[in-house]
Structure formats: structure tokens, C-alpha cells
Amino acid sequence: MRTHDWIRYEIKVQGSLDSQWSEWFDGLSMISTESGETTLSGPVADQAALHGLLNKVRDLNLPLLAVYRVDPT
Amino acid sequence: MAKAEIILPAAGKGSAGDTILATKIHVPRARSAVVARYRLLQRLNEGLERGFTLISAPAGFGKTTLVASWLRDQGLGVDVAWMSLDKQDNDPIRFWHYVAAALGGWRVDVAEEALAMLHLPEPPPTETILTALINALSASEGNVVLVLDDYHVIEAQPIHEALSFLLDHLPAQLHVVMTTRSDPPLALARLRARRQMAELRANDLRFTLDESAAFLNQLMGLKLSSHDVGALEERTEGWIAGLQLAALSMQGLPEVAPFVAAFTGSHRHVVDYLVEEVLARLSDRLQSFLLETSILDRLAGPLCDAVTDQHDGQAMLEALERANLFIVPLDEERQWYRYHHLFRDVVNHRLRQSQRDRVVELHSRAAAWYAQEGWVEEASRHALAAGQPSWAAQIVEQHAPGIMDRGEVASLRQWLQALPPSLIRSRPQLSLAQALVLLYHGQLDGVEALLQDAERMAAGARELTATTGEEYHGSASSWLGDIDNAVVVMRGTLARLQGDHRRALELSRQALQSLSEDSSYWRANVVWNIALSTYSSGDFDAATRAFSEILADNWNTGNSYRIFYAAYGLGRVQVAQGRLHQAAKTCRQAIQLANQTDKPLPVAGTVYLAMGELLYEWNDLEGARRYLMQGLELAKRVGDFGPLLHGYMALSHVRQAQDDVAGALELLEEARRITPIQEAVDYLILPSVARLHLAQGNLPSALQWAQVAGLELGELRQDRMYAYVMLARVLLARKSWHEARDLLIRLAPRAEAAGRVHALIKILVLTALVLETIGEAEAAQTTFKRALCLAEPGGYIRTFVEGGQPIVALLRRAHNAGDAIEYTAMLLAACGQPPGDATSSAQPILHLAQPLLEPLSEREMEVLELIAKGAQNQAIARQLFVALDTVKKHVSRILDKLGVNNRTEAVTRARELGIIR
């Protein structure tokens, strides 16, 4: 599967992480809100990659708030 | 290669494997001062009543610290077996090996059997291994807590299943504690419902306000107002790592209020924020040290020096420990440490951010250090991380031949597991090594493909060299020239394992022709293949030559591993040919070799087993029992169930002969457990069980075996001879005389043609019995005479004695007819019958010159020599300048070792054995 076949996910976590962490999370973009939440978003290769990302979230002790799959439109 | 070329993975003392094992099972020392958390300790104590304690919370909640301090420092009176898990432990064999080793650290005997099974080339199903562990634990005294720390790294389904099995069958002596960041995929709901599980979760582990205050003010020596404590506790939500980082950030600050305000006012992720704070306060030196060493899984002074290119590594590590900077010692000697995972992740991330281009360099340095120290797995991993797969491959290739010479296939397997499959397939030596590992474990499927890859690549490389003049890979290994030959050798092994002995021999002989003189490893493999294939296909002469060659080749190089195995093989061939005395001589020589060391190699056990079987046939039941038991003890640790199987069978015969039928059955059950190959169970073990049934007069059970076994009698196969003979016995017992006779009459020529004298003797004895019973006395006598004639040179006794009364009649008749007069007299005596002819003077052969199981010490030899000269104890004491008591002790040991009851017998025996003149 090529990158443009990958599916976009959005992962929302508690806590602000700046964009420097993007590389840690496989290049997902990171947007923080004023209220102290961060959304990681971008294309993910497959389910295994998704779980890998969620593990990284877990390992940084970032409370997981939501995971969305973004329909390609 | 012989399937049994393996020694335990953690072989040499101080090897990488040993060190890693030690650090993984080391119980972490809780920091000298921790916040006393009585409420949690109480819950943990109560939880001991249930079998399983789960501590599930994200990183940084102090799980490990809590468990360590609970177990180590609370004076609970329970013993601890600790397992620090990491990603590599997802290999079930490795996982359970470490668990068994951790439990073995508690009580050696608990883990022995499980470890032995894990080291077999084809380990039995995990359930079997665990059952052995569970049984051993159930039989132990005392209690042990097994801690599985960081279980979330385990993702392999087979391990989860096996752990479920363990929890379902938990012995009372064992309590399991698991720390993890994610709930494990076990039947937690069921365990909860049955109140078999105690649980601590993040909410339990958070610092309360009081605990936070205690930590910050008392432990960390800060002087915070309760307001500040409250603010910090709220910001971090009692997260211990967060509080710890905050405390570190505040140490030495003249004013903490600004810090607290800034920190609590920020939404930035706690760790990210605080690690930056902490790092900023460290000296430049310490900062760069932390950053650079964050690439390492484990830290030691010299390793850190290599990575940082400085000389203060050890000092740095100790400083970090004193400063409470998230570093954990992995042993008592302060040699090895690791960072707290979370802390390390963040620092590592920072390293990648700020010094991206240095990361590769740092991994290179680590790889170089590890390579130099011979830590192959770690070296190759860092080489891969440094983006240099060729280097990683070269490191493994360089060390592979050495490790195969020592037979440590398990290590090779681990090294290869660390490399990406695509890398392995792109290099001929690695493909070869991988094929070797598969062959060893009996996973024959992928082997041919790997061999073809290796062949193709080697051919391609030669072509390249021929056209460009460049050396392929410039590798340090000398394998390349022999890759083609190695492939032929391995194809030969493959054929042998698939049972195609003809092809195996063809390929092996072909390889022998073209292997170079110094390819000692491959040559040795070829001769092995030839020996085993010729033995299996019944070409005893060729097998004898091959085994003898191996013995001769290795006797002086001291590769005792091969010596014992070859001696065992040769012994078995000689037994099969009915040449019992030669077999005994072969074993004796090997046993003498074994006696030269304090700790004989496990593989020496095989020759003890062979000796035991011989003694049984010669009717020395006690001697047989001793040799067999010692042999089993040793041979359990060898990676081959074959000798063990025969050992168990022989010992069960001994027990049966000593009227311990229950014990005999137990042994056969054990044999069944350790035998992974169904054929061996069907054609060796089950018939043995039937034999026991017959001996007990339990004909129905024996008949049932015969029926279920459904032996195909169309084409009689050599490797099922034992089962056929047993069937004949059953038919005999069932009074199906003619069926029995017909079968035996077909078996005899088959055995004869194959040169299997041992089997032939038994067949003929049985045939004679049958013929006698159906009234063909003359045919019976002729057959029996033949049996005696074949059996006499080897001195067979038990084969006849087992036959009971019917045999006695045959023996008497033979004796009176003048057939083998002395032999038959001796046999009759062994059966407890006087010979019919009063003039016979044959004495039963009770002692044969057997080598000592345990040699006499120098001192004991001195005492013995004086005894032989007729000295009494007093005189001996005077002459040797020792106390009288000491002499008495020596004498008693001497009598013991020689297996005699008094001094006179001792001297006689010692002269018989050639120990004294």
C-alpha cells in the first residue's frame, strides 16, 4: 500500500505536546488547544501501526481521549 | 549434525548470556528511602492469599518500586523470583527459560526438568513444560512470589495462553505478581469473579495529598507550603514520576514559588516540560552524558565511556544514582544499570531533536564496543540502529562458526532473530546459519529454500569476483569457500532427518570428497551423518567404522562432547550385533574419561545409560540401577530424547525385575512425557507398557495394546522390531500359538539378514518357547541351541531368566544334551535352579569388571594400598599422620565406592579392577 492509500486517523490526548514530538509519532501533525488537549492527525499505514502509535501514547502517560478514523472525501 | 549438538545457552561463566540473565532476574533494590505506603502494602499482603496480583497502571506510577520494596524490605518471609521483561522475551522458549531460571534461583531442583525440556531441540508443548514446573513447585516446601515486571511488552499469543494455563493450575507454593501498563489479555473477569486475583490500578497508586507532602518535603528535602504541595499534586494528579521530576527541578532553587506557578499554569505535557527543566539544571557534562547514553538498553561504565568517548562513565552512573535521576541498578555490584523507561524515552527523543546526526555515530560506538566484548546480539542490534545492516550481518557471521563448534545452537538462533529476515536472505552465510538452526530444531520445511538461496548467492559472488577481481564481502569468516560443500552436507542432514538414509549417505560421501582439510566443523557433521544414517539403515559395519573414526579423531582434541556421543553410538551398534563385551569396553573407556573431571558433561550420561543396559542384561540389577539413575540424571540435560528413552525403558525393566511394577510404570509415563515423536511412543514405549501388563498377568490390557497398536504385518520394518517381538509375546500369552510362531518365523530371517543379533537372540528364544508349547520339541531344541550359541559370546543372562519356568525346562534339556554345558549351567543357576548335572562347576558370573562410578581420591588410594599390605587402621593412621577417625572414614568411603562389605573384598575387587596390583 502506498502512502496515499493509508487511512487518516485523529488521536486526541490530554496534555500539550508541541510539534517537536511529531517525529516520535511517525510524522503525524500535532495541534494543541488552549484547554490543554492535543490532536495528532495524519495517515497511518495499517492497524498494527495504529496500535503502535497508541502504545507510544500510553508509554508517555498521555491520557487517551479519542481515536477517530477520518473518511476520505 | 547430530540433533544433540547442544550445550545449555548460558554455558560459560561470564558470558553475555549469563550476564543478561543475571540482570533480568535480579530483584531491584528499592531506593533507600521511599514513601511508606501502608495502605498499598496492606492490600498487597492481603492479595497474597489469592494466586495472582495484577498491578496495571501507566508508566511512572511506581509499580516496580512498590513491588520491590514490598517484597524485599517488608520482612514477609516469602522468597522472590523476579523477571524483568523486555521486547526480546516475546519468544516463548526464551520467556519460559528465563522464568524457569528465575524460579531455579529460588530452588535449583524446581526448574531442572523444565529447563532440560526447554533445551531439547524440539521442546515439548509449553503445557508439558509448565506441568513439569507446576509439579516440581507443588512438591516443594516454602512459598515463592514470581514477579513478571513490565508484562505489557509481551505480545506473543502463545505466551499469553501459556500464562493463562499457569494461572489456572497455580500451585499453592507460587504466587504471581504482574506489573504492566496495559491490562493483559488474560481471563481477568473470570479471575476477578472467582476472587483469584488482587488488583492495584492507577487510582490506587497515585500519591495522595499526604503522600505527596511526605515525598516532596521529607524525602526530597524541599520546604513547600501545603498550598504548593496541593497545586503540584493537582497538576500531576498524583503521578509519581511527575512529582519526582518536579522535585528534581526544584532542588537547589532559591525560590520555588515561581516554578510552581509556571508549572501549574502550563498545559504542556508534564514529562516534556519537566524533563526539560531537569536537564537544564544539570551540569553540561551530565546533560550530554544522559543524552548520549539514552541510546542504550543497559548501561555499564566501560560501555558508556565508549559511547561518550570519555573516561568518567562509572562515576557518572553512580552520580546519577545518588541524585535519584531515574536510573536503576541491575545487580549488586553496581556494574550494570538501566534508565527508567519513560525518562529514557523522553531524553532519547530530545537527543533526536537536538543532535539528530549524532545518533548514528553513537549507535556505531555502542556496536563497536559490544562487538569487541563478544556480545553479538547487542552489537548487531546497535549496528542495525546505526543504519549499517552489513556490519550487523558481519558481526554475526564472524562469531557463528565458533559458537557452532561449541554446539550452542540456541545462541545462534537468538542472534538471527535480531536480524531482519530480508538481511538474512541477502547473505549466503546467514542463510546457511538460519538453515542450520531450522535443521537443528527439526523444522525441515524452510531449509531447502535457504540452501538454494545460499548456493545461488555464492555462485553469484564467485562470478562477480571472477569478472571484477573484487573480494566478496571481505568477510573474516572462512566459510565462503566452503558454502557449496556446506550446502551438500546440510542437504545430507536434511535427507537423514527425513528418513531418506540412502540419499543422506550419498550426499555425505560426496561432501567428504570435496571438503577441505580444515573444514573441521563440516567434516565432523558429515561423519556424524554417515554414522547415524548407516546405523539407522542397519549397515553396522559402516556405522562402526564411522563411530570409531569419530572417537579416534576426537579422543585427543578433547572434544568430549563428540567422544561421548560416538561412544554411545558405537556401543549401541555393538549391542545390536550382540557383541556385549565390546560394547562394555567402549563404554568403560568413555566412563573413565568422564571420571577425570569433577563435573562430567551431561552427554556423558549417555554412556552411563548404555552401561546400565548392559549390566541389566548381565543380571547385575543393582549395578544397572546405579548406572541408569546416574545416567538419567546427567543425560536429562542433553538435547536428545533418544538415549533418555532407552534409559527409562531399561530402568523400568530393572524395577520390574525388582518387583516394583508401579515404579516401572511411572518411569514409562515419564518417558512418554519427554518423547516428542509419536513413532517412538508407539513402537517403543507402548510395547514396554504392554510388557509390564503381561508381567503382572494383566492380559486384557496387553491385548488392548495389541489391538489399538494395529501393527501392520505386511512388510516388516527394522525400526519396529521391538514392537513386533512384544506382539509375539502377547500372542503367546493369549495362547495364539500358531499366530505367534508364524510371526516369529518371519521376524527371524529379517533380523538375521540385518545383522541384528541382539534382536535375533530374543526372537529365537521366544520361538523355541512357542515351538515347545505346541509340541514341536525337536524344532524347539534346535532353535534354542542356536539362541544359546549366539548368546554365549555376549554372556546374555536376563533374556533367558525373564522367560521363567518354561525356559528352565529348555535350559535343562539343552544342558543334558550337552549344548553349551557351562553356559546353560550358569543360566540355570541364575534362574535359581541347580544344574541337572552335578559335576558341572560353572559359577554364576556375578561380578564383571566394571569401572567405578566414582574414582578413589589420592588419599583413598594410599589407604587402600596400605590395606592391601595388611595394615590395620592404627598403623595406617600412624603412617599417614592422620587421626584414627579419619582413617575409618576413608575406609568406609573406599568400601562404598568399591561396592563391597569388608577389607578383604575391597582388595580383591580393587585387584580385579586393576586399581592396585
mmCIF file of C-alpha atoms in Angstrom, chain B residues 295-296 303 306-307 359-388 391-392 395 399:
data_model
loop_
_atom_site.group_PDB
_atom_site.id
_atom_site.type_symbol
_atom_site.label_atom_id
_atom_site.label_comp_id
_atom_site.label_asym_id
_atom_site.label_seq_id
_atom_site.Cartn_x
_atom_site.Cartn_y
_atom_site.Cartn_z
ATOM 1 C CA ILE B 295 20.508 5.039 23.177
ATOM 2 C CA LEU B 296 21.483 2.135 25.429
ATOM 3 C CA LEU B 303 30.236 0.909 27.639
ATOM 4 C CA ALA B 306 32.957 4.024 24.613
ATOM 5 C CA VAL B 307 29.757 5.788 23.621
ATOM 6 C CA VAL B 359 22.564 9.315 16.816
ATOM 7 C CA VAL B 360 24.046 7.102 14.160
ATOM 8 C CA GLU B 361 27.532 7.772 15.430
ATOM 9 C CA LEU B 362 26.532 6.887 18.989
ATOM 10 C CA HIS B 363 24.972 3.605 17.915
ATOM 11 C CA SER B 364 28.132 2.825 15.964
ATOM 12 C CA ARG B 365 30.259 3.284 19.028
ATOM 13 C CA ALA B 366 27.978 1.081 21.067
ATOM 14 C CA ALA B 367 28.050 -1.565 18.357
ATOM 15 C CA ALA B 368 31.825 -1.475 18.245
ATOM 16 C CA TRP B 369 32.165 -1.890 21.996
ATOM 17 C CA TYR B 370 29.704 -4.750 22.143
ATOM 18 C CA ALA B 371 31.352 -6.441 19.188
ATOM 19 C CA GLN B 372 34.702 -6.258 20.846
ATOM 20 C CA GLU B 373 33.336 -7.753 24.058
ATOM 21 C CA GLY B 374 31.683 -10.549 22.120
ATOM 22 C CA TRP B 375 28.101 -9.520 22.870
ATOM 23 C CA VAL B 376 26.907 -10.458 19.451
ATOM 24 C CA GLU B 377 23.203 -9.814 19.767
ATOM 25 C CA GLU B 378 23.579 -6.353 21.233
ATOM 26 C CA ALA B 379 26.318 -5.441 18.803
ATOM 27 C CA SER B 380 24.246 -6.380 15.807
ATOM 28 C CA ARG B 381 21.240 -4.520 17.154
ATOM 29 C CA HIS B 382 23.169 -1.312 17.525
ATOM 30 C CA ALA B 383 24.754 -1.813 14.143
ATOM 31 C CA LEU B 384 21.283 -2.054 12.669
ATOM 32 C CA ALA B 385 20.246 1.063 14.542
ATOM 33 C CA ALA B 386 23.310 2.784 13.130
ATOM 34 C CA GLY B 387 21.905 2.045 9.711
ATOM 35 C CA GLN B 388 24.585 -0.485 8.902
ATOM 36 C CA TRP B 391 28.064 -4.620 9.654
ATOM 37 C CA ALA B 392 25.406 -6.268 11.799
ATOM 38 C CA ILE B 395 29.324 -9.463 13.339
ATOM 39 C CA HIS B 399 31.008 -15.361 15.602
#
